[in-house]
Short mmCIF file of C-alpha atoms and ligand atoms in Angstrom, two decimals:
data_model
loop_
_atom_site.label_atom_id
_atom_site.label_comp_id
_atom_site.label_asym_id
_atom_site.label_seq_id
_atom_site.Cartn_x
_atom_site.Cartn_y
_atom_site.Cartn_z
CA MET P 1 117.93 95.39 124.90
CA GLN P 2 121.36 96.81 124.20
CA ILE P 3 121.93 99.51 121.61
CA TYR P 4 125.25 100.89 120.49
CA ASN P 5 125.00 104.59 121.08
CA SER P 6 127.21 106.67 118.76
CA GLN P 7 127.05 109.44 121.35
CA THR P 8 128.78 107.45 124.10
CA ARG P 9 130.55 105.06 121.74
CA LYS P 10 129.39 102.02 123.66
CA LYS P 11 126.54 99.58 123.95
CA GLU P 12 123.95 100.67 126.45
CA GLU P 13 120.77 99.20 127.88
CA PHE P 14 117.83 100.73 126.06
CA VAL P 15 115.59 102.64 128.45
CA PRO P 16 112.92 104.77 126.77
CA LEU P 17 112.08 108.22 128.11
CA ARG P 18 108.47 107.22 128.65
CA GLU P 19 107.71 103.68 129.71
CA GLY P 20 106.44 101.52 126.87
CA LYS P 21 106.82 104.25 124.25
CA VAL P 22 109.56 105.00 121.74
CA GLY P 23 110.03 108.15 119.68
CA MET P 24 112.30 107.53 116.72
CA TYR P 25 113.53 109.71 113.84
CA CYS P 26 115.47 108.64 110.79
CA CYS P 27 116.97 111.02 108.25
CA GLY P 28 115.14 110.38 105.01
CA PRO P 29 116.05 110.87 101.38
CA THR P 30 116.78 114.04 99.49
CA VAL P 31 114.15 113.66 96.82
CA TYR P 32 116.01 114.82 93.72
CA ASP P 33 116.38 111.39 92.14
CA PHE P 34 115.61 107.70 92.58
CA PHE P 35 117.28 106.36 95.69
CA HIS P 36 120.15 103.88 95.42
CA ILE P 37 120.56 100.67 97.34
CA GLY P 38 123.04 102.35 99.69
CA ASN P 39 120.21 104.67 100.75
CA ALA P 40 117.99 101.63 101.07
CA ARG P 41 120.19 100.30 103.87
CA PRO P 42 119.02 102.73 106.59
CA PHE P 43 115.46 102.62 105.30
CA ILE P 44 115.36 98.83 105.59
CA MET P 45 117.40 98.46 108.78
CA PHE P 46 115.51 101.08 110.74
CA ASP P 47 112.22 99.73 109.43
CA VAL P 48 113.25 96.43 111.01
CA LEU P 49 114.29 98.18 114.22
CA ARG P 50 110.86 99.76 114.39
CA ARG P 51 109.16 96.41 113.72
CA TYR P 52 111.27 94.78 116.40
CA LEU P 53 110.48 97.45 118.99
CA GLN P 54 106.80 97.00 118.20
CA TYR P 55 107.17 93.24 118.46
CA ARG P 56 108.69 93.75 121.92
CA GLY P 57 105.56 95.64 122.89
CA TYR P 58 106.64 99.27 122.53
CA GLU P 59 104.32 101.84 121.08
CA VAL P 60 106.59 103.41 118.48
CA THR P 61 106.21 106.81 116.86
CA TYR P 62 108.42 106.76 113.80
CA VAL P 63 109.24 109.87 111.80
CA GLN P 64 111.22 109.92 108.56
CA ASN P 65 111.57 113.16 106.66
CA PHE P 66 111.85 114.13 103.03
CA THR P 67 114.53 116.72 102.33
CA ASP P 68 112.87 118.59 99.49
CA VAL P 69 114.94 121.74 99.23
CA ASP P 70 118.73 121.96 98.98
CA ASP P 71 121.44 122.62 96.39
CA LYS P 72 120.97 119.26 94.69
CA MET P 73 117.20 119.74 94.45
CA ILE P 74 117.61 123.22 93.02
CA GLU P 75 120.21 122.17 90.48
CA ARG P 76 118.22 119.17 89.26
CA ALA P 77 114.97 121.15 89.04
CA LYS P 78 116.74 123.75 86.89
CA ARG P 79 118.15 121.06 84.66
CA GLU P 80 114.73 119.50 84.16
CA GLY P 81 112.92 122.80 83.81
CA VAL P 82 110.51 122.07 86.65
CA SER P 83 109.94 123.73 89.99
CA VAL P 84 111.64 122.37 93.10
CA ARG P 85 108.17 121.53 94.40
CA GLU P 86 107.35 119.49 91.29
CA LEU P 87 110.67 117.68 91.47
CA GLY P 88 109.98 116.81 95.12
CA ASP P 89 106.46 115.60 94.33
CA ARG P 90 107.80 113.38 91.60
CA PHE P 91 110.56 111.69 93.60
CA ILE P 92 108.46 111.35 96.72
CA ALA P 93 106.03 109.36 94.56
CA GLU P 94 108.96 107.28 93.29
CA TYR P 95 110.18 106.80 96.88
CA TRP P 96 106.83 105.25 97.83
CA LYS P 97 107.07 102.79 94.95
CA ASP P 98 110.59 101.59 95.78
CA ALA P 99 110.24 101.64 99.56
CA GLY P 100 106.93 99.82 99.27
CA ALA P 101 108.46 97.19 97.02
CA LEU P 102 111.25 96.66 99.56
CA GLY P 103 108.72 96.07 102.32
CA VAL P 104 109.65 99.29 104.14
CA LYS P 105 106.49 100.27 105.95
CA PRO P 106 105.51 103.93 105.88
CA ALA P 107 106.62 105.79 109.01
CA ASP P 108 103.92 107.39 111.15
CA VAL P 109 104.84 110.78 109.75
CA HIS P 110 106.87 111.71 106.64
CA PRO P 111 107.31 115.45 107.05
CA ARG P 112 108.50 117.51 104.11
CA ALA P 113 111.07 120.15 104.95
CA THR P 114 109.33 122.84 102.89
CA GLU P 115 106.16 122.37 104.91
CA HIS P 116 107.93 123.14 108.20
CA ILE P 117 109.54 126.50 107.48
CA PRO P 118 107.76 128.32 110.37
CA GLN P 119 109.10 125.76 112.86
CA MET P 120 112.62 126.26 111.49
CA ILE P 121 112.32 130.03 111.67
CA ALA P 122 111.19 129.80 115.30
CA LEU P 123 114.22 127.67 116.16
CA ILE P 124 116.61 130.02 114.39
CA GLN P 125 115.09 133.06 116.05
CA GLY P 126 115.40 131.35 119.43
CA LEU P 127 119.08 130.67 118.78
CA ILE P 128 119.68 134.29 117.80
CA ASP P 129 117.91 135.44 120.98
CA LYS P 130 120.19 133.20 123.03
CA GLY P 131 123.29 134.55 121.36
CA MET P 132 124.10 131.26 119.65
CA ALA P 133 123.43 132.44 116.12
CA TYR P 134 124.12 135.61 114.16
CA GLU P 135 122.87 137.22 110.99
CA GLN P 136 125.15 138.24 108.20
CA ALA P 137 123.88 139.71 104.93
CA GLY P 138 120.49 138.04 105.11
CA SER P 139 121.91 134.65 106.12
CA VAL P 140 122.00 133.27 109.64
CA TYR P 141 124.82 131.14 111.03
CA PHE P 142 125.15 129.00 114.11
CA SER P 143 128.03 130.19 116.23
CA THR P 144 129.86 127.02 117.23
CA PRO P 145 132.08 128.62 119.93
CA ASP P 146 128.88 129.61 121.75
CA PHE P 147 127.91 125.97 122.12
CA PRO P 148 130.86 124.71 124.17
CA GLU P 149 129.91 121.07 123.73
CA TYR P 150 130.18 121.27 119.95
CA GLY P 151 131.91 118.10 118.74
CA LYS P 152 130.63 115.86 121.52
CA LEU P 153 128.48 113.61 119.32
CA SER P 154 131.15 112.73 116.81
CA GLY P 155 133.84 112.87 119.48
CA GLN P 156 135.90 115.44 117.66
CA ASN P 157 138.20 117.79 119.38
CA LEU P 158 137.64 121.23 117.98
CA GLU P 159 141.28 122.19 118.14
CA ASP P 160 142.13 119.06 116.20
CA LEU P 161 139.54 119.70 113.57
CA ASP P 162 141.40 120.94 110.62
CA ALA P 163 138.69 123.40 109.77
CA GLY P 164 140.39 124.84 106.74
CA ALA P 165 140.70 121.42 105.15
CA ARG P 166 137.34 119.90 106.01
CA VAL P 167 134.97 122.78 106.20
CA SER P 168 134.64 125.25 103.40
CA VAL P 169 135.86 128.59 104.65
CA ASP P 170 133.07 131.00 103.98
CA GLU P 171 133.70 134.71 104.06
CA GLU P 172 130.51 135.52 105.90
CA LYS P 173 131.09 133.11 108.76
CA ARG P 174 132.90 134.17 111.87
CA ASN P 175 134.41 130.73 112.34
CA PRO P 176 135.10 127.99 109.82
CA LEU P 177 132.99 125.51 111.80
CA ASP P 178 129.96 127.78 111.95
CA PHE P 179 127.20 126.60 109.64
CA ALA P 180 124.22 128.13 107.88
CA LEU P 181 120.83 127.97 109.56
CA TRP P 182 119.26 130.25 106.97
CA LYS P 183 120.56 131.07 103.50
CA ALA P 184 119.79 134.45 101.94
CA GLU P 185 117.86 134.27 98.69
CA LYS P 186 119.79 133.82 95.47
CA PRO P 187 118.20 134.66 92.11
CA GLY P 188 116.22 131.78 90.65
CA GLU P 189 116.07 129.83 93.90
CA PRO P 190 112.94 129.07 95.89
CA SER P 191 112.61 131.27 98.95
CA TRP P 192 110.43 131.99 101.94
CA ASP P 193 109.85 135.15 103.97
CA SER P 194 111.71 135.36 107.25
CA PRO P 195 112.73 138.00 109.80
CA TRP P 196 116.07 138.16 107.93
CA GLY P 197 114.55 138.64 104.50
CA LYS P 198 113.75 136.10 101.85
CA GLY P 199 115.74 132.89 101.89
CA ARG P 200 115.69 129.18 102.56
CA PRO P 201 116.66 126.95 105.47
CA GLY P 202 119.97 125.16 105.84
CA TRP P 203 119.83 121.36 105.73
CA HIS P 204 120.67 120.67 109.39
CA ILE P 205 117.97 122.89 110.89
CA GLU P 206 115.34 120.97 108.93
CA CYS P 207 115.89 117.76 110.87
CA SER P 208 116.05 119.55 114.25
CA ALA P 209 112.77 121.32 113.54
CA MET P 210 110.90 118.34 112.12
CA SER P 211 112.04 115.81 114.71
CA MET P 212 111.20 118.08 117.66
CA ASP P 213 107.91 119.08 116.07
CA TYR P 214 106.65 115.49 116.03
CA LEU P 215 108.59 113.82 118.83
CA GLY P 216 109.11 116.59 121.34
CA GLU P 217 112.23 118.42 122.48
CA ALA P 218 113.76 115.19 123.76
CA PHE P 219 113.22 111.76 122.24
CA ASP P 220 114.67 108.27 122.22
CA ILE P 221 116.33 107.29 118.95
CA HIS P 222 117.75 109.28 116.06
CA ALA P 223 119.13 107.26 113.19
CA GLY P 224 120.82 107.67 109.85
CA GLY P 225 123.84 106.62 107.83
CA GLN P 226 127.32 106.96 109.28
CA ASP P 227 128.11 109.79 106.86
CA LEU P 228 125.56 111.93 108.70
CA LEU P 229 127.29 111.72 112.09
CA PHE P 230 129.41 114.75 111.25
CA PRO P 231 128.51 117.42 110.52
CA HIS P 232 124.75 116.82 110.05
CA HIS P 233 123.92 115.18 113.37
CA GLU P 234 126.58 117.09 115.30
CA ASN P 235 124.90 120.27 114.08
CA GLU P 236 121.45 118.97 114.95
CA VAL P 237 122.63 118.40 118.53
CA ALA P 238 124.12 121.88 118.71
CA GLN P 239 120.99 123.57 117.34
CA SER P 240 118.49 121.56 119.35
CA GLU P 241 120.31 121.54 122.67
CA GLY P 242 121.38 125.14 122.18
CA PHE P 243 117.73 126.02 121.78
CA THR P 244 116.18 123.88 124.54
CA GLY P 245 119.03 123.81 127.02
CA HIS P 246 118.58 120.08 127.63
CA PRO P 247 119.52 116.77 125.97
CA PHE P 248 118.00 116.20 122.54
CA VAL P 249 118.37 112.51 121.69
CA ASN P 250 119.17 109.61 124.01
CA TYR P 251 120.40 107.04 121.48
CA TRP P 252 122.10 107.90 118.22
CA MET P 253 122.30 105.00 115.78
CA HIS P 254 124.33 104.98 112.58
CA ASN P 255 124.40 102.33 109.90
CA GLY P 256 127.64 101.46 108.13
CA PHE P 257 128.06 101.95 104.43
CA LEU P 258 126.94 99.77 101.63
CA ASN P 259 130.08 99.60 99.52
CA ILE P 260 131.07 98.61 96.04
CA ASP P 261 134.64 97.32 95.80
CA ASN P 262 135.12 98.71 99.30
CA ALA P 263 134.14 102.26 98.31
CA LYS P 264 130.96 103.85 99.64
CA MET P 265 128.15 103.65 97.14
CA SER P 266 127.23 107.23 96.30
CA LYS P 267 125.80 109.36 93.58
CA SER P 268 128.84 111.58 93.51
CA LEU P 269 131.24 108.67 92.91
CA GLY P 270 128.90 107.30 90.25
CA ASN P 271 129.28 103.75 91.62
CA PHE P 272 125.64 103.27 92.45
CA PHE P 273 122.66 101.16 91.48
CA THR P 274 119.22 102.56 92.00
CA VAL P 275 116.74 100.33 93.74
CA ARG P 276 114.64 100.68 90.61
CA ASP P 277 117.39 99.07 88.52
CA ILE P 278 118.13 96.31 90.97
CA LEU P 279 114.47 95.32 91.15
CA LYS P 280 114.47 94.64 87.43
CA GLU P 281 116.78 91.74 88.09
CA TYR P 282 116.13 90.66 91.64
CA GLU P 283 113.23 90.14 93.94
CA PRO P 284 112.80 92.95 96.49
CA GLU P 285 113.05 90.47 99.34
CA ASP P 286 116.48 89.41 98.06
CA VAL P 287 117.63 92.97 98.76
CA ARG P 288 116.13 92.82 102.26
CA MET P 289 117.79 89.48 102.84
CA LEU P 290 121.16 90.88 101.79
CA MET P 291 120.85 93.83 104.17
CA LEU P 292 119.63 91.77 107.10
CA SER P 293 122.35 89.18 106.78
CA ALA P 294 124.86 91.77 108.02
CA HIS P 295 124.91 93.74 111.25
CA TYR P 296 123.74 97.28 110.51
CA ARG P 297 126.96 98.87 111.74
CA SER P 298 129.30 96.71 109.65
CA PRO P 299 130.31 97.73 106.17
CA LEU P 300 128.49 95.63 103.58
CA ASN P 301 129.98 94.99 100.18
CA PHE P 302 127.46 94.86 97.40
CA SER P 303 128.02 92.52 94.50
CA ARG P 304 126.06 90.26 92.22
CA ASP P 305 127.52 87.29 94.09
CA MET P 306 126.11 88.65 97.34
CA MET P 307 122.73 89.15 95.70
CA ALA P 308 122.80 85.59 94.36
CA GLN P 309 123.70 84.31 97.83
CA ALA P 310 120.88 86.31 99.40
CA HIS P 311 118.51 84.93 96.81
CA ALA P 312 119.61 81.36 97.53
CA SER P 313 119.24 81.89 101.30
CA LEU P 314 115.77 83.27 100.89
CA THR P 315 114.80 80.38 98.64
CA ARG P 316 115.86 77.99 101.42
CA LEU P 317 113.47 79.72 103.79
CA TYR P 318 110.61 79.72 101.29
CA THR P 319 111.22 76.04 100.60
CA ALA P 320 111.10 75.24 104.33
CA LYS P 321 107.88 77.24 104.67
CA ASP P 322 106.27 75.52 101.66
CA ARG P 323 107.27 72.13 103.00
CA LEU P 324 105.86 72.89 106.45
CA ASN P 325 102.59 74.06 104.91
CA ALA P 326 102.37 70.84 102.91
CA LEU P 327 103.12 68.74 106.00
CA LEU P 328 100.54 70.64 108.01
CA ALA P 329 97.84 69.92 105.45
CA SER P 330 98.19 66.19 106.01
CA ALA P 331 99.59 66.00 109.57
CA LYS P 332 97.65 63.90 112.06
CA PRO P 333 97.07 65.36 115.52
CA ASP P 334 98.22 62.19 117.28
CA ALA P 335 101.23 61.31 115.13
CA PRO P 336 104.29 60.89 117.35
CA GLY P 337 107.02 62.47 115.18
CA GLY P 338 108.73 65.74 116.00
CA ALA P 339 107.68 65.75 119.64
CA GLY P 340 110.78 67.74 120.63
CA VAL P 341 110.26 70.43 118.01
CA PRO P 342 108.04 72.90 119.95
CA GLU P 343 110.61 73.09 122.77
CA LYS P 344 113.51 73.49 120.34
CA ALA P 345 111.60 76.15 118.40
CA LYS P 346 111.23 78.07 121.66
CA ASP P 347 115.00 77.93 122.24
CA ILE P 348 115.55 79.16 118.72
CA ARG P 349 113.15 82.05 119.24
CA GLN P 350 115.13 82.96 122.36
CA ARG P 351 118.36 82.99 120.34
CA PHE P 352 116.66 85.23 117.80
CA LEU P 353 115.70 87.64 120.59
CA ASP P 354 119.21 87.50 122.05
CA GLY P 355 120.63 88.45 118.66
CA MET P 356 118.23 91.32 118.18
CA ASP P 357 118.75 92.50 121.76
CA ASN P 358 122.48 92.55 121.13
CA ASP P 359 122.57 95.91 119.38
CA PHE P 360 119.99 94.73 116.93
CA ASN P 361 122.24 92.10 115.39
CA THR P 362 120.12 90.84 112.51
CA ALA P 363 122.98 88.62 111.32
CA GLU P 364 122.84 86.67 114.59
CA ALA P 365 119.05 86.66 114.53
CA MET P 366 119.10 85.39 110.94
CA GLY P 367 121.31 82.51 112.08
CA ALA P 368 118.52 81.46 114.44
CA VAL P 369 115.97 81.61 111.60
CA PHE P 370 118.13 79.26 109.53
CA ASP P 371 118.50 76.91 112.48
CA LEU P 372 114.73 76.79 112.60
CA ALA P 373 114.52 75.92 108.90
CA TYR P 374 117.14 73.22 109.47
CA LEU P 375 115.23 71.86 112.45
CA ALA P 376 112.04 71.71 110.40
CA ASN P 377 113.78 69.96 107.53
CA THR P 378 115.52 67.38 109.68
CA GLU P 379 113.04 66.65 112.45
CA LEU P 380 109.66 66.95 110.77
CA ASP P 381 108.16 64.67 108.14
CA GLU P 382 104.98 62.81 107.23
CA ASN P 383 105.01 61.07 110.61
CA SER P 384 105.07 64.29 112.61
CA GLY P 385 102.24 65.48 114.80
CA LYS P 386 100.19 68.48 113.85
CA ALA P 387 101.21 70.49 116.92
CA ALA P 388 104.89 70.01 116.13
CA VAL P 389 104.52 71.17 112.53
CA GLN P 390 102.34 74.05 113.63
CA ALA P 391 104.88 75.19 116.22
CA ALA P 392 107.67 75.28 113.64
CA LEU P 393 105.51 77.09 111.11
CA ASP P 394 104.25 79.64 113.64
CA THR P 395 107.73 80.38 114.93
CA LEU P 396 109.04 80.76 111.38
CA GLY P 397 106.20 83.16 110.55
CA GLU P 398 106.70 85.10 113.77
CA LEU P 399 110.46 85.61 113.35
CA THR P 400 110.46 86.32 109.63
CA GLY P 401 107.54 88.69 110.19
CA VAL P 402 109.74 90.82 112.46
CA LEU P 403 112.32 90.93 109.66
CA GLY P 404 109.73 91.62 106.98
CA LEU P 405 110.68 88.44 105.09
CA LEU P 406 108.60 85.62 103.55
CA GLU P 407 105.88 88.15 102.84
CA ARG P 408 105.87 87.52 99.13
CA GLU P 409 102.61 86.29 97.76
CA GLN P 410 102.82 82.57 97.26
CA ASP P 411 101.29 82.64 93.81
CA ALA P 412 103.96 85.05 92.57
CA VAL P 413 106.54 83.96 90.00
CA PRO P 414 108.01 80.64 91.15
CA ALA P 415 111.67 80.56 92.14
CA GLU P 416 112.77 78.36 89.19
CA VAL P 417 111.13 80.73 86.74
CA ARG P 418 112.77 83.75 88.37
CA GLU P 419 116.11 81.97 88.24
CA ILE P 420 115.86 81.51 84.49
CA ALA P 421 114.59 85.05 83.96
CA GLN P 422 117.58 86.31 85.90
CA ARG P 423 119.96 84.33 83.73
CA ARG P 424 118.17 85.70 80.68
CA ALA P 425 118.58 89.31 81.93
CA GLU P 426 122.28 88.57 82.40
CA ALA P 427 122.53 87.10 78.87
CA ARG P 428 120.84 90.16 77.39
CA LYS P 429 123.22 92.42 79.25
CA ASN P 430 126.10 90.51 77.67
CA ARG P 431 124.36 90.79 74.31
CA ASP P 432 124.22 87.03 74.09
CA TRP P 433 121.03 86.95 72.06
CA ALA P 434 121.20 83.23 71.28
CA GLN P 435 121.29 82.39 74.98
CA SER P 436 118.55 84.95 75.67
CA ASP P 437 116.29 83.29 73.07
CA ALA P 438 117.04 79.82 74.38
CA LEU P 439 116.08 80.92 77.89
CA ARG P 440 112.94 82.57 76.57
CA GLY P 441 112.04 79.19 75.08
CA GLU P 442 112.69 77.51 78.40
CA LEU P 443 110.40 80.00 80.13
CA ALA P 444 107.68 79.45 77.54
CA GLY P 445 107.94 75.72 78.18
CA MET P 446 107.15 76.45 81.82
CA GLY P 447 104.16 78.58 80.88
CA TRP P 448 105.74 82.04 81.23
CA LEU P 449 106.17 84.78 78.69
CA ALA P 450 109.22 87.05 78.91
CA GLU P 451 108.58 90.52 77.52
CA ASP P 452 111.31 93.07 77.03
CA THR P 453 110.13 96.52 77.98
CA PRO P 454 111.98 99.81 78.42
CA GLN P 455 111.80 99.05 82.17
CA GLY P 456 113.47 95.69 81.60
CA GLN P 457 112.19 92.18 81.37
CA LYS P 458 108.61 91.54 82.50
CA LEU P 459 107.16 88.12 83.14
CA ARG P 460 103.58 87.08 82.72
CA ARG P 461 101.73 83.82 82.46
CA ALA P 462 101.42 82.53 78.90
P1 AMP N 501 120.64 111.13 101.24
O1 AMP N 501 119.42 111.04 100.37
O2 AMP N 501 121.93 111.20 100.49
O3 AMP N 501 120.52 112.20 102.30
O4 AMP N 501 120.74 109.74 102.04
C1 AMP N 501 119.67 109.10 102.68
C2 AMP N 501 120.21 108.12 103.70
O5 AMP N 501 121.06 107.13 103.08
C3 AMP N 501 121.08 108.75 104.79
O6 AMP N 501 120.75 108.19 106.04
C4 AMP N 501 122.50 108.39 104.38
O7 AMP N 501 123.36 108.36 105.49
C5 AMP N 501 122.28 107.01 103.82
N1 AMP N 501 123.34 106.54 102.91
C6 AMP N 501 123.81 107.19 101.81
N2 AMP N 501 124.74 106.44 101.17
C7 AMP N 501 124.85 105.28 101.85
C8 AMP N 501 125.64 104.08 101.68
N3 AMP N 501 126.47 103.91 100.65
N4 AMP N 501 125.49 103.09 102.57
C9 AMP N 501 124.62 103.22 103.60
N5 AMP N 501 123.87 104.30 103.83
C10 AMP N 501 123.96 105.34 102.97
ZN1 ZN N 502 118.64 114.67 108.93
#
């Protein structure tokens, strides 16, 4: 299995530290709001990576944190008149709803930053003791010149780093690239006791402390979006390796951005859709399909067209599965048709594995899944033997299971009904009430009631 390692900037054979086991950490959400579908990209892609590693027989320990204290959390909590803790509780609960809907399985551990303050303090103290961090007015900073390899992860040359332009020049820091490990208390902000007085941790130290707490001082895979490579992950390397004196992570993986009109989807640009909003119009698996149809490192442009395409692709797979199930119900064991299918399905499975082994290329792997659907549609029919139909169905279930697709309950809203409901949502958005009513009538004719709620259109059986 080859993985592109951001640290070495090349594809490398994956060799875990301990045979048969994988320790994996992915930077999770800052829980100050609903997450957007750009955030969903790493959650979905690294969920699939974990599933694939498990499918290949590894025992995976997967950790994904919640960042529940930082400037954004504090600001939002103030605005809403709630405590930072309450805000975190609320959006962690919302995370579970959206991630669950998207088929993202819970990690083995979801540590909350605020519940790991002692571990962070121990790390910071260790860095001070080693002369790699210094205190200044109740805050503690990492001293980048004292970690000579600083810049190695993102491949940046320190002299070339235009520190003044890219890093806010803070009076208390000795060097522009130094960063806060501990921030002295400010009035009205949550704080914890520490050897340097009351304060709160910096963002980067959270992930060093939580990952090492659950996975050990060295582990296999650390993942996150490309925007985290510098400075977040660079700083994690500096803190962790500075503290332990040995390598921290063997494989760094970074997903490319989900874009809108070629600009990164982000809260600050305002060009985002929350998962919550998208799921009012589309099936959660459509979102998964969209993400998986691109390699995780490539940029992925989000648009309604892309969603419609993903929806159509998924429908093709569901149709193939439904057809195979119908054929299986009536297939005779000794019917001669489709004799070559089991062998061809095996080849297709191998191509799926080759795609996934090639830096986890889900786009290639997805191609194999569609070849399987095509094979089933063209080579299997009422004259096919039971074993042949079964082989195609099993392989389809096996491969889509790795991707977390085709897991929708079969008695859910049928595709045709969803299609019409989607058109109706579109009509309502365009304030085309006549069209909306006509489509409501069409739905009623099919035995479905469309109700308009503050959360959007809801469907239920008439
Ligand atoms: P945040 O809650 O902002 O810390 O982000 C959570 C995760 O989403 C991180 O791994 C980010 O790198 C990732 N992320 C944020 N925006 C995007 C985007 N537009 N496309 C892909 N990943 C993103
Ligand atoms: Zn992190």
